[in-house]
Coordinates of N, CA and C in Angstrom, one line a residue:
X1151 N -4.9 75.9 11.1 CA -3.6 75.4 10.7 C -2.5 76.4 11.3
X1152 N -1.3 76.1 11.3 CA -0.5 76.4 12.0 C 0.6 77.4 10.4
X1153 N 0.8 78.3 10.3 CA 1.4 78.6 8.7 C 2.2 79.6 8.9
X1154 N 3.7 79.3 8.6 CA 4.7 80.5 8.4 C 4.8 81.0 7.1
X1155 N 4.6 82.1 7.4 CA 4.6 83.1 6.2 C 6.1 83.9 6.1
X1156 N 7.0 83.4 5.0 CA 8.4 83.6 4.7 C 8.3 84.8 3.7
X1157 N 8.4 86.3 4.2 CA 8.6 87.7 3.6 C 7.8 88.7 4.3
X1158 N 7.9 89.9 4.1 CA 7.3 91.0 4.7 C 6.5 91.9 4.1
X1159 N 6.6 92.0 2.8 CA 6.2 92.6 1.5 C 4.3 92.5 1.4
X1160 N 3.5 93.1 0.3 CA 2.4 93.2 0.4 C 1.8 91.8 0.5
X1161 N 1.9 90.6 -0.4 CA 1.3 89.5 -0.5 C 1.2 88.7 1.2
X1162 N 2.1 89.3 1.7 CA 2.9 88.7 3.1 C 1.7 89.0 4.1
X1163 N 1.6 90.3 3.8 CA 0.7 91.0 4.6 C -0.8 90.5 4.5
X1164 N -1.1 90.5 3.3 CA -2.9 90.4 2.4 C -2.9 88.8 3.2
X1165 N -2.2 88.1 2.3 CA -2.4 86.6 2.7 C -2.5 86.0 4.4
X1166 N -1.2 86.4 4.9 CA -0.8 86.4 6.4 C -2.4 87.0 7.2
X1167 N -2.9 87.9 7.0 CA -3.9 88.7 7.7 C -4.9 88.1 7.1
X1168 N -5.4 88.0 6.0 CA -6.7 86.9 5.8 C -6.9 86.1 6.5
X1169 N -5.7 85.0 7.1 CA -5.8 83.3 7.3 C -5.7 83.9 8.9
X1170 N -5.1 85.0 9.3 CA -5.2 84.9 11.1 C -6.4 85.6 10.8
X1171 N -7.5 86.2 10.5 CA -8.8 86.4 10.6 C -9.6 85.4 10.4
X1172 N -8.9 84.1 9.9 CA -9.9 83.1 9.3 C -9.6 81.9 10.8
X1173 N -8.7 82.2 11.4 CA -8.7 81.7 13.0 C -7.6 80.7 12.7
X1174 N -6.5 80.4 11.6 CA -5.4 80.8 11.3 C -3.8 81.1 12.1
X1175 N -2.8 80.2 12.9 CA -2.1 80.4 13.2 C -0.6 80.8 12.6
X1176 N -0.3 81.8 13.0 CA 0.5 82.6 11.6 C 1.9 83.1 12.5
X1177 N 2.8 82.9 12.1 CA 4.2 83.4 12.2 C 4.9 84.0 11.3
X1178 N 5.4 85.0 11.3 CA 6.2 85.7 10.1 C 7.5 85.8 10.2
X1179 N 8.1 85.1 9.1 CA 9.6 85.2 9.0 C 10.4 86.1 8.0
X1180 N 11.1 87.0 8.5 CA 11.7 88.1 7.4 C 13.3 88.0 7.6
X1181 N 13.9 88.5 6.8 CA 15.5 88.9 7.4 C 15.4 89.9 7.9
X1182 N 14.5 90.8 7.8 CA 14.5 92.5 8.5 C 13.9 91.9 9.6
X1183 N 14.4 91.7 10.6 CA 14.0 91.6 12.0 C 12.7 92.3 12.2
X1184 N 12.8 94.0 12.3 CA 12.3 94.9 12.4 C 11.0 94.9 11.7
X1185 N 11.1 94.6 10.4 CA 9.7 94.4 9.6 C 9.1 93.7 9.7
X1186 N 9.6 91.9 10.2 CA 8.9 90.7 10.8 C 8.1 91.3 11.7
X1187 N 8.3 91.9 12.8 CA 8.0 92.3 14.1 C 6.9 93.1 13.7
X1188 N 6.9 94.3 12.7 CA 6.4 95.5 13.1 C 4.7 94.6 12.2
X1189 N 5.0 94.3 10.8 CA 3.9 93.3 10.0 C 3.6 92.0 11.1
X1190 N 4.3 91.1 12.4 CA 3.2 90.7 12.9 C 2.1 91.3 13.8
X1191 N 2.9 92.5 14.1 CA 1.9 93.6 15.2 C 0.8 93.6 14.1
X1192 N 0.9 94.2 12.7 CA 0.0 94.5 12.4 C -1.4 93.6 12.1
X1193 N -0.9 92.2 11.7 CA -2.2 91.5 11.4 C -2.4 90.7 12.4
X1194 N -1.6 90.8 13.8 CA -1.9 89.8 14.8 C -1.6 87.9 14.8
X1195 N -0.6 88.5 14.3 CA 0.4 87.5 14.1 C 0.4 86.4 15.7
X1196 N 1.1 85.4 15.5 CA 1.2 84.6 16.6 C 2.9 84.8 16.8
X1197 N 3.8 85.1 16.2 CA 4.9 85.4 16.6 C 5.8 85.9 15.4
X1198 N 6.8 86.0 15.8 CA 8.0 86.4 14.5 C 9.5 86.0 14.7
X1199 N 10.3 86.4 13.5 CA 11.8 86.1 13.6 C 12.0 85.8 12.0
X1200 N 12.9 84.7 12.3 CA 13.8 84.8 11.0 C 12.9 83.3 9.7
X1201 N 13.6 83.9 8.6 CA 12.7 82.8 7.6 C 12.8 81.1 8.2
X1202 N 14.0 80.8 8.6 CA 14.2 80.2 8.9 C 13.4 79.1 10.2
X1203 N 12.9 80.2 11.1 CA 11.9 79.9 11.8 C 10.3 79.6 11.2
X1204 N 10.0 80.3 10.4 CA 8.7 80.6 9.9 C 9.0 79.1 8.7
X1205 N 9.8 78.5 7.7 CA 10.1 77.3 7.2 C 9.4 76.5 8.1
X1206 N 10.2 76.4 9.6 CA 9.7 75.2 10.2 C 8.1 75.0 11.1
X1207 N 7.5 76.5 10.8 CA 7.0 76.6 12.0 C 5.7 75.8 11.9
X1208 N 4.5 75.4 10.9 CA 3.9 74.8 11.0 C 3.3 73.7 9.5
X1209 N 2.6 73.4 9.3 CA 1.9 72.5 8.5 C 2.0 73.2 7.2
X1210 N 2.1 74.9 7.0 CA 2.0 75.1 5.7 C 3.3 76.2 5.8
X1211 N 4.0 76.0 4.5 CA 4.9 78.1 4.4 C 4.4 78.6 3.4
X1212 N 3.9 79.9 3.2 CA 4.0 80.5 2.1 C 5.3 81.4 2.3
X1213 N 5.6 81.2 0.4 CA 6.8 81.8 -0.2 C 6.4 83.3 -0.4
X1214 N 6.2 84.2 0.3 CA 5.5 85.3 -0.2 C 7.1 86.5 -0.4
X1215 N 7.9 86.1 -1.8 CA 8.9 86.7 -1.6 C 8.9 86.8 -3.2
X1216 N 10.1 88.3 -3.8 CA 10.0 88.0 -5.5 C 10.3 86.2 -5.6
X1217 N 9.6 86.6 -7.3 CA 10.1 85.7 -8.1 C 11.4 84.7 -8.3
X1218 N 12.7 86.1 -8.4 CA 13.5 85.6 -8.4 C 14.5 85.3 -7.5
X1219 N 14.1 85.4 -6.2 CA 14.6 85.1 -5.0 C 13.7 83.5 -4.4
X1220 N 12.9 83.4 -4.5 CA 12.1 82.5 -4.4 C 12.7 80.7 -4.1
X1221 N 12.8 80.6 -5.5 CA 13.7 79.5 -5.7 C 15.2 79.3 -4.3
X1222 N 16.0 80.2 -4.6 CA 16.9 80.1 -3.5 C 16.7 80.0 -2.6
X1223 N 15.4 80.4 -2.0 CA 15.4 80.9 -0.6 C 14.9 79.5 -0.1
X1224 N 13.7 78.7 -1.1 CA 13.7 77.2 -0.8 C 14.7 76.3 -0.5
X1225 N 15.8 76.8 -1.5 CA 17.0 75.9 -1.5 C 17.5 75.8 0.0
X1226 N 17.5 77.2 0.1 CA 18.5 77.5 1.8 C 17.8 76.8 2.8
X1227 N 16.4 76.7 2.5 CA 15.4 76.0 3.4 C 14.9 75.1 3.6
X1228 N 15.8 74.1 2.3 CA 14.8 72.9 1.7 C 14.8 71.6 3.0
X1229 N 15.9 71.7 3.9 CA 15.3 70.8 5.2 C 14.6 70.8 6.0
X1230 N 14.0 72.5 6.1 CA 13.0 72.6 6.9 C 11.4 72.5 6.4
X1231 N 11.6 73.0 5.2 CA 10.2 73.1 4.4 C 9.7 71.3 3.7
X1232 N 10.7 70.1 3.7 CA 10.5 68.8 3.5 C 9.2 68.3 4.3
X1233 N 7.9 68.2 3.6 CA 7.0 67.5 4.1 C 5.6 68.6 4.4
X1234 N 6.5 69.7 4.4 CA 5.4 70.6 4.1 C 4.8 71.0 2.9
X1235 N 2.8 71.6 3.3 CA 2.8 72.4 2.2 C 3.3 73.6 1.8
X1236 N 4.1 73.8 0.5 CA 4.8 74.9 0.3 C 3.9 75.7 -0.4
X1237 N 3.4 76.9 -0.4 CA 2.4 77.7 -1.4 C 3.3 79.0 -2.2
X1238 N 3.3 78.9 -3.1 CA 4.2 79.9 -4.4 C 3.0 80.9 -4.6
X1239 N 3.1 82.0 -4.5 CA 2.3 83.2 -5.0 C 3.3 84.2 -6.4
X1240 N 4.1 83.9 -6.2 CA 4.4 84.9 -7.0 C 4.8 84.9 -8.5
X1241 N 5.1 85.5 -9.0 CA 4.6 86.2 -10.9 C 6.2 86.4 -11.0
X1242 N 6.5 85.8 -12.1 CA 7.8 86.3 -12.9 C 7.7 87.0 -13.8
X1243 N 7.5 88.4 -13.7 CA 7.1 88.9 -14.9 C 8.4 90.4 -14.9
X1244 N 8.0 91.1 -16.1 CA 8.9 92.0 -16.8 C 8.1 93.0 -17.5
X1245 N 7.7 94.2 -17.4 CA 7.2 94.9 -18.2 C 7.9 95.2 -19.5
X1246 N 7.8 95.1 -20.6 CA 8.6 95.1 -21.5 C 8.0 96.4 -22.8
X1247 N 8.3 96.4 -23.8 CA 7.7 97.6 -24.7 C 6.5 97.3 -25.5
X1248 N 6.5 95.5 -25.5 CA 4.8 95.2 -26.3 C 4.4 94.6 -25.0
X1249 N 4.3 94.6 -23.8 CA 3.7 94.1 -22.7 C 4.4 94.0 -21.6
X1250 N 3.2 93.2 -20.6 CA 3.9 92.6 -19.7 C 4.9 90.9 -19.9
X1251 N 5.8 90.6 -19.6 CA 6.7 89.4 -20.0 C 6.8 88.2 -19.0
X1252 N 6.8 87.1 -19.2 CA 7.2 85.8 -18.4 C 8.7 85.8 -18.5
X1253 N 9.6 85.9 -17.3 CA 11.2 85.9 -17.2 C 11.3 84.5 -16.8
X1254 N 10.4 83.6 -16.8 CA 11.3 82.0 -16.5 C 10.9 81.5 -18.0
X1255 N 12.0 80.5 -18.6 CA 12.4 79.9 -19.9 C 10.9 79.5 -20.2
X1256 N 11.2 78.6 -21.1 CA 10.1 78.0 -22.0 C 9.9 76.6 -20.9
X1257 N 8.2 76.8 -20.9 CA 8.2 75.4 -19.8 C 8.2 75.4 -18.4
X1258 N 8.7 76.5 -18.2 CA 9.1 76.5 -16.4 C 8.0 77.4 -16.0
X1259 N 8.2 76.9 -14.3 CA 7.2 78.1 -13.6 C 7.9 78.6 -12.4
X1260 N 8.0 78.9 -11.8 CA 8.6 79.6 -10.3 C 8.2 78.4 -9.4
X1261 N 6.7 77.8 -9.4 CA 6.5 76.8 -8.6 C 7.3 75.7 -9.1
X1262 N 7.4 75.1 -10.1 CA 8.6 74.0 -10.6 C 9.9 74.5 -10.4
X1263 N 10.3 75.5 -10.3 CA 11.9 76.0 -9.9 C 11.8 75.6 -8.4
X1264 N 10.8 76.0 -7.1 CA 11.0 75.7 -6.4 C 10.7 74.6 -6.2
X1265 N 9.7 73.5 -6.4 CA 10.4 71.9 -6.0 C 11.4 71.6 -6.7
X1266 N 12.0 71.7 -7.7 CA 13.2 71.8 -7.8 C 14.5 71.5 -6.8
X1267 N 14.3 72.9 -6.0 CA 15.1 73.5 -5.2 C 14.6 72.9 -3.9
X1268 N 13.7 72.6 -3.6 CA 13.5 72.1 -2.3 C 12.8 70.6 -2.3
X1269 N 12.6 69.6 -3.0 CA 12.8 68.4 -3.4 C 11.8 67.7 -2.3
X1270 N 11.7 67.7 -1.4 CA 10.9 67.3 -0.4 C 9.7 68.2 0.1
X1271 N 9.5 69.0 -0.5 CA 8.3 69.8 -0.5 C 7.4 69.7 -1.2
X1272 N 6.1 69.8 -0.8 CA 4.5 69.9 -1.4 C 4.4 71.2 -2.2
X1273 N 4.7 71.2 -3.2 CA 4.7 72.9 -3.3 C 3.4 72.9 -3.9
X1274 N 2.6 74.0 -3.8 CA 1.1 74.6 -4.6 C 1.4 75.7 -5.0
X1275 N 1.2 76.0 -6.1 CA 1.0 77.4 -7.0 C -0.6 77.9 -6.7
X1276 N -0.9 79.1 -6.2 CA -2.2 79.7 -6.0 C -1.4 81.8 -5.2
X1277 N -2.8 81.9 -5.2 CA -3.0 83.2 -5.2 C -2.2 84.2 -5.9
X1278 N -1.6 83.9 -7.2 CA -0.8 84.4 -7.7 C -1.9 85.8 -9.0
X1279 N -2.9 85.2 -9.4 CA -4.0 86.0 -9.7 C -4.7 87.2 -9.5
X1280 N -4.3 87.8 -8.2 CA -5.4 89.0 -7.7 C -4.4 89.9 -7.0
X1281 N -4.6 91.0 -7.2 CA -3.7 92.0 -6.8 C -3.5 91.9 -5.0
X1282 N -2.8 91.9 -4.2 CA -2.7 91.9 -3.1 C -4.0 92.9 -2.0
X1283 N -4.4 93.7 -2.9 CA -5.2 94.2 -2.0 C -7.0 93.8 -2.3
X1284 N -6.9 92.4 -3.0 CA -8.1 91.8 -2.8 C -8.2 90.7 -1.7
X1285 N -7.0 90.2 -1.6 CA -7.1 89.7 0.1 C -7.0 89.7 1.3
X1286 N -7.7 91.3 1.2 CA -7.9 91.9 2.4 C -9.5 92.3 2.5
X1287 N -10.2 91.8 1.3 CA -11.4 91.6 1.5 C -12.2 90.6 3.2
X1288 N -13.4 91.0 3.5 CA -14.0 90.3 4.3 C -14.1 89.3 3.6
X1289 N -15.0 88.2 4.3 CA -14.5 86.8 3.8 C -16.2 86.3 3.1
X1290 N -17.1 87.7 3.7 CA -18.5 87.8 3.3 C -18.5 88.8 2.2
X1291 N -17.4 89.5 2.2 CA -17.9 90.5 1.3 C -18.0 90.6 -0.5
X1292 N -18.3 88.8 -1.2 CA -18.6 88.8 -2.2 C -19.7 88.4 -3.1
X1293 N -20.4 88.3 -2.2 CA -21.8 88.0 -2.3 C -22.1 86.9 -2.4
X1294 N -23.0 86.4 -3.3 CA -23.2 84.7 -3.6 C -22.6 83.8 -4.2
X1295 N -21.6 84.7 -5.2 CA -21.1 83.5 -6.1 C -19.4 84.7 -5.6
X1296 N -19.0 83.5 -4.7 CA -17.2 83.9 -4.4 C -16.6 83.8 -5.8
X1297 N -15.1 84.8 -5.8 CA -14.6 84.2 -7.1 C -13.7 83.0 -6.4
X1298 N -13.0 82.6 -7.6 CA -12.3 81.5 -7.7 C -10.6 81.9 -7.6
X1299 N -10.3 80.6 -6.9 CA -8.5 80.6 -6.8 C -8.1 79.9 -7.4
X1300 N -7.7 80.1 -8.5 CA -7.0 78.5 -9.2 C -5.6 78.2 -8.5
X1301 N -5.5 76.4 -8.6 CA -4.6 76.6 -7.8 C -4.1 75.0 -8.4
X1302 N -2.6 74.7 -8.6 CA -2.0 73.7 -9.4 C -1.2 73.0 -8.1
X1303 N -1.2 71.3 -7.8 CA -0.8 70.8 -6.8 C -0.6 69.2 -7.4
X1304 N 0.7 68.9 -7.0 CA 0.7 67.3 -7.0 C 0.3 66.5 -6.1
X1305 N 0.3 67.0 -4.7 CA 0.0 66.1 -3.5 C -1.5 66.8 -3.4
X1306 N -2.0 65.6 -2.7 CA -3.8 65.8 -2.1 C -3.9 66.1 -0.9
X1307 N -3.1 65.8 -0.2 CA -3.0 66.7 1.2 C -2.8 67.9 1.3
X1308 N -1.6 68.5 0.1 CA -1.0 70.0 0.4 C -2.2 70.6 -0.5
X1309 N -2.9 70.0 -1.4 CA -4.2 70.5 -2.0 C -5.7 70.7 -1.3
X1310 N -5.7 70.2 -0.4 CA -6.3 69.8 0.7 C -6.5 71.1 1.9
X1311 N -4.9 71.2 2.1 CA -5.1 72.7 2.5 C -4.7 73.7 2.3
X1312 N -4.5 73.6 1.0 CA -4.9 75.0 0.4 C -6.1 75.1 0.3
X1313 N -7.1 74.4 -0.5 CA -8.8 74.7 -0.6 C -9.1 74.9 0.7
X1314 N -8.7 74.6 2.0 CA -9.2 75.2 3.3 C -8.8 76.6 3.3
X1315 N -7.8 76.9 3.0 CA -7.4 78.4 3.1 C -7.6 79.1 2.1
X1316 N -8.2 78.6 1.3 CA -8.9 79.7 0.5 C -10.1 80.0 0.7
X1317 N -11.3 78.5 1.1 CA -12.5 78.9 1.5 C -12.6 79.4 3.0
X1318 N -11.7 79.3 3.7 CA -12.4 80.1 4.8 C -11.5 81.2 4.2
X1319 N -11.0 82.4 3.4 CA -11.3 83.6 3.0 C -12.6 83.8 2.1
X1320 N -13.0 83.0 1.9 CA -14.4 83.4 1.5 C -14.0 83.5 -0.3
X1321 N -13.6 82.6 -0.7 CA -12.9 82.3 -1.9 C -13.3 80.9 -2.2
X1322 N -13.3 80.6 -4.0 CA -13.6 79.3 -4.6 C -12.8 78.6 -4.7
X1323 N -12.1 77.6 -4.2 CA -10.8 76.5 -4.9 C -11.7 76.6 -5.9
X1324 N -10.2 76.7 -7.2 CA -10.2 75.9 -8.4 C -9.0 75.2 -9.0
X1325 N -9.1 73.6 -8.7 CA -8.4 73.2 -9.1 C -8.0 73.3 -10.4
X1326 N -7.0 73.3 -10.9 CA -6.0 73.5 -11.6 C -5.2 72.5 -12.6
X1327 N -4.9 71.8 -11.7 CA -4.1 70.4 -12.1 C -2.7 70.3 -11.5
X1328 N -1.9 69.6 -12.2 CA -0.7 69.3 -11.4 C 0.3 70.4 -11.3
X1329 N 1.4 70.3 -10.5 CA 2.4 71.3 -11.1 C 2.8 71.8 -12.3
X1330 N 3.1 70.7 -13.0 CA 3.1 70.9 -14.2 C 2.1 72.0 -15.1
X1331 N 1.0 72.1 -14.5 CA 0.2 73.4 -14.8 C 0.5 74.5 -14.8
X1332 N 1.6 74.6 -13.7 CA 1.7 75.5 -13.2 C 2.6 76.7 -14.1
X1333 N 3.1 76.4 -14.9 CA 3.0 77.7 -16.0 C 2.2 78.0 -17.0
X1334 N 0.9 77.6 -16.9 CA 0.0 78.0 -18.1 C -0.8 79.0 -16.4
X1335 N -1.0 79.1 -15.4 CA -1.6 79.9 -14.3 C -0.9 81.0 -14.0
X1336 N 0.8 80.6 -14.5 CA 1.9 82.2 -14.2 C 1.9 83.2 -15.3
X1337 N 1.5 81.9 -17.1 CA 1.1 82.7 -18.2 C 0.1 83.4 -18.2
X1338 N -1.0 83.1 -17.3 CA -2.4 83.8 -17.4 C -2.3 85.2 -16.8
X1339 N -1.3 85.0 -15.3 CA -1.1 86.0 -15.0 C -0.5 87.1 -15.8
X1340 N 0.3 87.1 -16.5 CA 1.2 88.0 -17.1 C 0.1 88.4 -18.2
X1341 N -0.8 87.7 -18.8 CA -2.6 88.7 -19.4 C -2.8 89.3 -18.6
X1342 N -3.4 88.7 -17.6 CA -4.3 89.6 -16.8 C -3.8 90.8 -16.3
X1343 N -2.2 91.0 -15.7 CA -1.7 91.7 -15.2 C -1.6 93.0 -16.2
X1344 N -1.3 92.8 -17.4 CA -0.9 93.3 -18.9 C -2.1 94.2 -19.2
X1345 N -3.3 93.6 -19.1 CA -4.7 94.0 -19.4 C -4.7 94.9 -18.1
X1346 N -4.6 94.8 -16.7 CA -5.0 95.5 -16.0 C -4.2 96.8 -16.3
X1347 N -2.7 96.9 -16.9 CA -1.9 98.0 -16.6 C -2.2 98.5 -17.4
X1348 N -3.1 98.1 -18.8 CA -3.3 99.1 -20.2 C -4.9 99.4 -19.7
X1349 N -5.7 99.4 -18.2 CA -6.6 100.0 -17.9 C -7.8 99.0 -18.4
X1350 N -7.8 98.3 -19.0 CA -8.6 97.1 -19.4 C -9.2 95.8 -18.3
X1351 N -10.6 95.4 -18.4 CA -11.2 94.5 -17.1 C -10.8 93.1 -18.1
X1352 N -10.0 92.5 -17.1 CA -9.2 90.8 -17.8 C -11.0 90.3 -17.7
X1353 N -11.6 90.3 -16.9 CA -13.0 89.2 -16.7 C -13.8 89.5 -18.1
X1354 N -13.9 90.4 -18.5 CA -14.2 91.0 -19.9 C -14.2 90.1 -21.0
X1355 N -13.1 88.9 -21.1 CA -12.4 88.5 -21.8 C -12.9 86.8 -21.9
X1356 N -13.5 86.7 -20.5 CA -13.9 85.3 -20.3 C -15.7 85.2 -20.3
X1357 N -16.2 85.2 -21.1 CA -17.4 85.1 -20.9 C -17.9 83.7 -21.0
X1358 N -18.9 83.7 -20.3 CA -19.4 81.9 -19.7 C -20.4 81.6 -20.9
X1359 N -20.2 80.6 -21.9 CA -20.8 79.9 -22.6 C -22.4 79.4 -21.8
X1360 N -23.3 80.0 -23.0 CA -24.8 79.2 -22.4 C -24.6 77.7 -22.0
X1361 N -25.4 77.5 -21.1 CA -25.5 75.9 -20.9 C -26.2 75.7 -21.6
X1362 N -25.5 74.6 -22.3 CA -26.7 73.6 -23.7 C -27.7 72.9 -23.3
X1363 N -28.8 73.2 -23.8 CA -29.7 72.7 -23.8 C -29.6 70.9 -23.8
X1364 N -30.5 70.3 -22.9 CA -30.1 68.8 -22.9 C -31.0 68.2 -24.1
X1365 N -30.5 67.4 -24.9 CA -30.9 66.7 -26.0 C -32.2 65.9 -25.8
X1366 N -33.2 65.8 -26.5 CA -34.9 65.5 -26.9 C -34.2 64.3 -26.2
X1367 N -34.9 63.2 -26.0 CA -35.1 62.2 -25.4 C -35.7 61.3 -27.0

């Protein structure tokens, strides 16, 4: 696939560099000229320039920008990003005095702010879960059982490729459900994230129920 990557920042980097190793055509769009350029040298980018270019440039954008720029930055872009899949990674959160915090209202997600804002866009909520520097893992290097991406979509096409771009990083789609999901996946985040900063393992927390035995016949 053909996918502009809108920011320069770590997620920009992890994500953008996985999918051009997964054979992945990638452009990076920044407002820092300078850091477009210097972040496509580094993951071997197919080109660079401004967000605006990276919006139109292929079949997918990822929003890899804060939370709270996010939304806007769809807005400014929402003619170019129309018909594409749009992919939202990022976490509205707040570290606060009893935790980590959700900074969008009751009900909302960052991914529902931005179709919102960009109205003709496929937007998917994913990779918002894993610190940036797990997708820079090899795409073999998780043994037999990959983990999972959960990932919340209303269209089957923009769902479609996203599970391609997760399994060739050597990652599980896990569907999710619709947008509308998509803040019970930005809630989870702000656990896990919370658990990780108080030095705590979030997987710790989920343990897999025995499979039940099938009933006598």
């Amino acid at each position: 696939m053909r996918i502009g990557v809108m920011g320069t920042g770590a997620m920009a980097e992890a994500l953008g560099g996985a999918w051009v190793r997964a054979g992945h055509e990638v452009f990076v769009g920044g407002r820092d000229g300078a850091a477009a350029r210097a972040l496509a040298g580094r993951i071997g980018a197919a080109g660079h320039g401004t967000p605006a270019a990276a919006a139109g440039y292929g079949e997918v954008a990822l929003l890899a920008v804060p939370a709270g720029v996010a939304p806007e930055l769809a807005r400014e872009h929402a003619g170019a990003l129309a018909g594409r899949t749009v992919v939202d990674c990022a976490n509205a959160l707040d570290p606060g005095p009893g935790g980590v915090m959700l900074t969008t209202g009751p009900g909302e997600s960052v991914a529902g702010l931005i179709a919102a804002a960009a109205p003709g866009a496929r937007v998917v909520k994913a990779f918002n879960l894993a610190h940036a520097s797990m997708w820079d893992r090899p795409a073999d290097g998780f043994g037999e059982v990959p983990p999972a991406v959960p990932f919340c979509a209303d269209d089957a096409e923009a769902a479609g490729h996203v599970g391609e771009l997760i399994t060739g990083m050597g990652w599980s789609p896990m569907p999710a459900g619709g947008l509308d999901r998509a803040a019970y996946v930005e809630a989870t985040a702000a656990f896990v994230i919370g658990v990780w900063w108080a030095g705590g393992s979030p997987r710790l927390a989920f343990p897999e129920a025995p499979q039940a035995p099938e009933s006598a016949a």
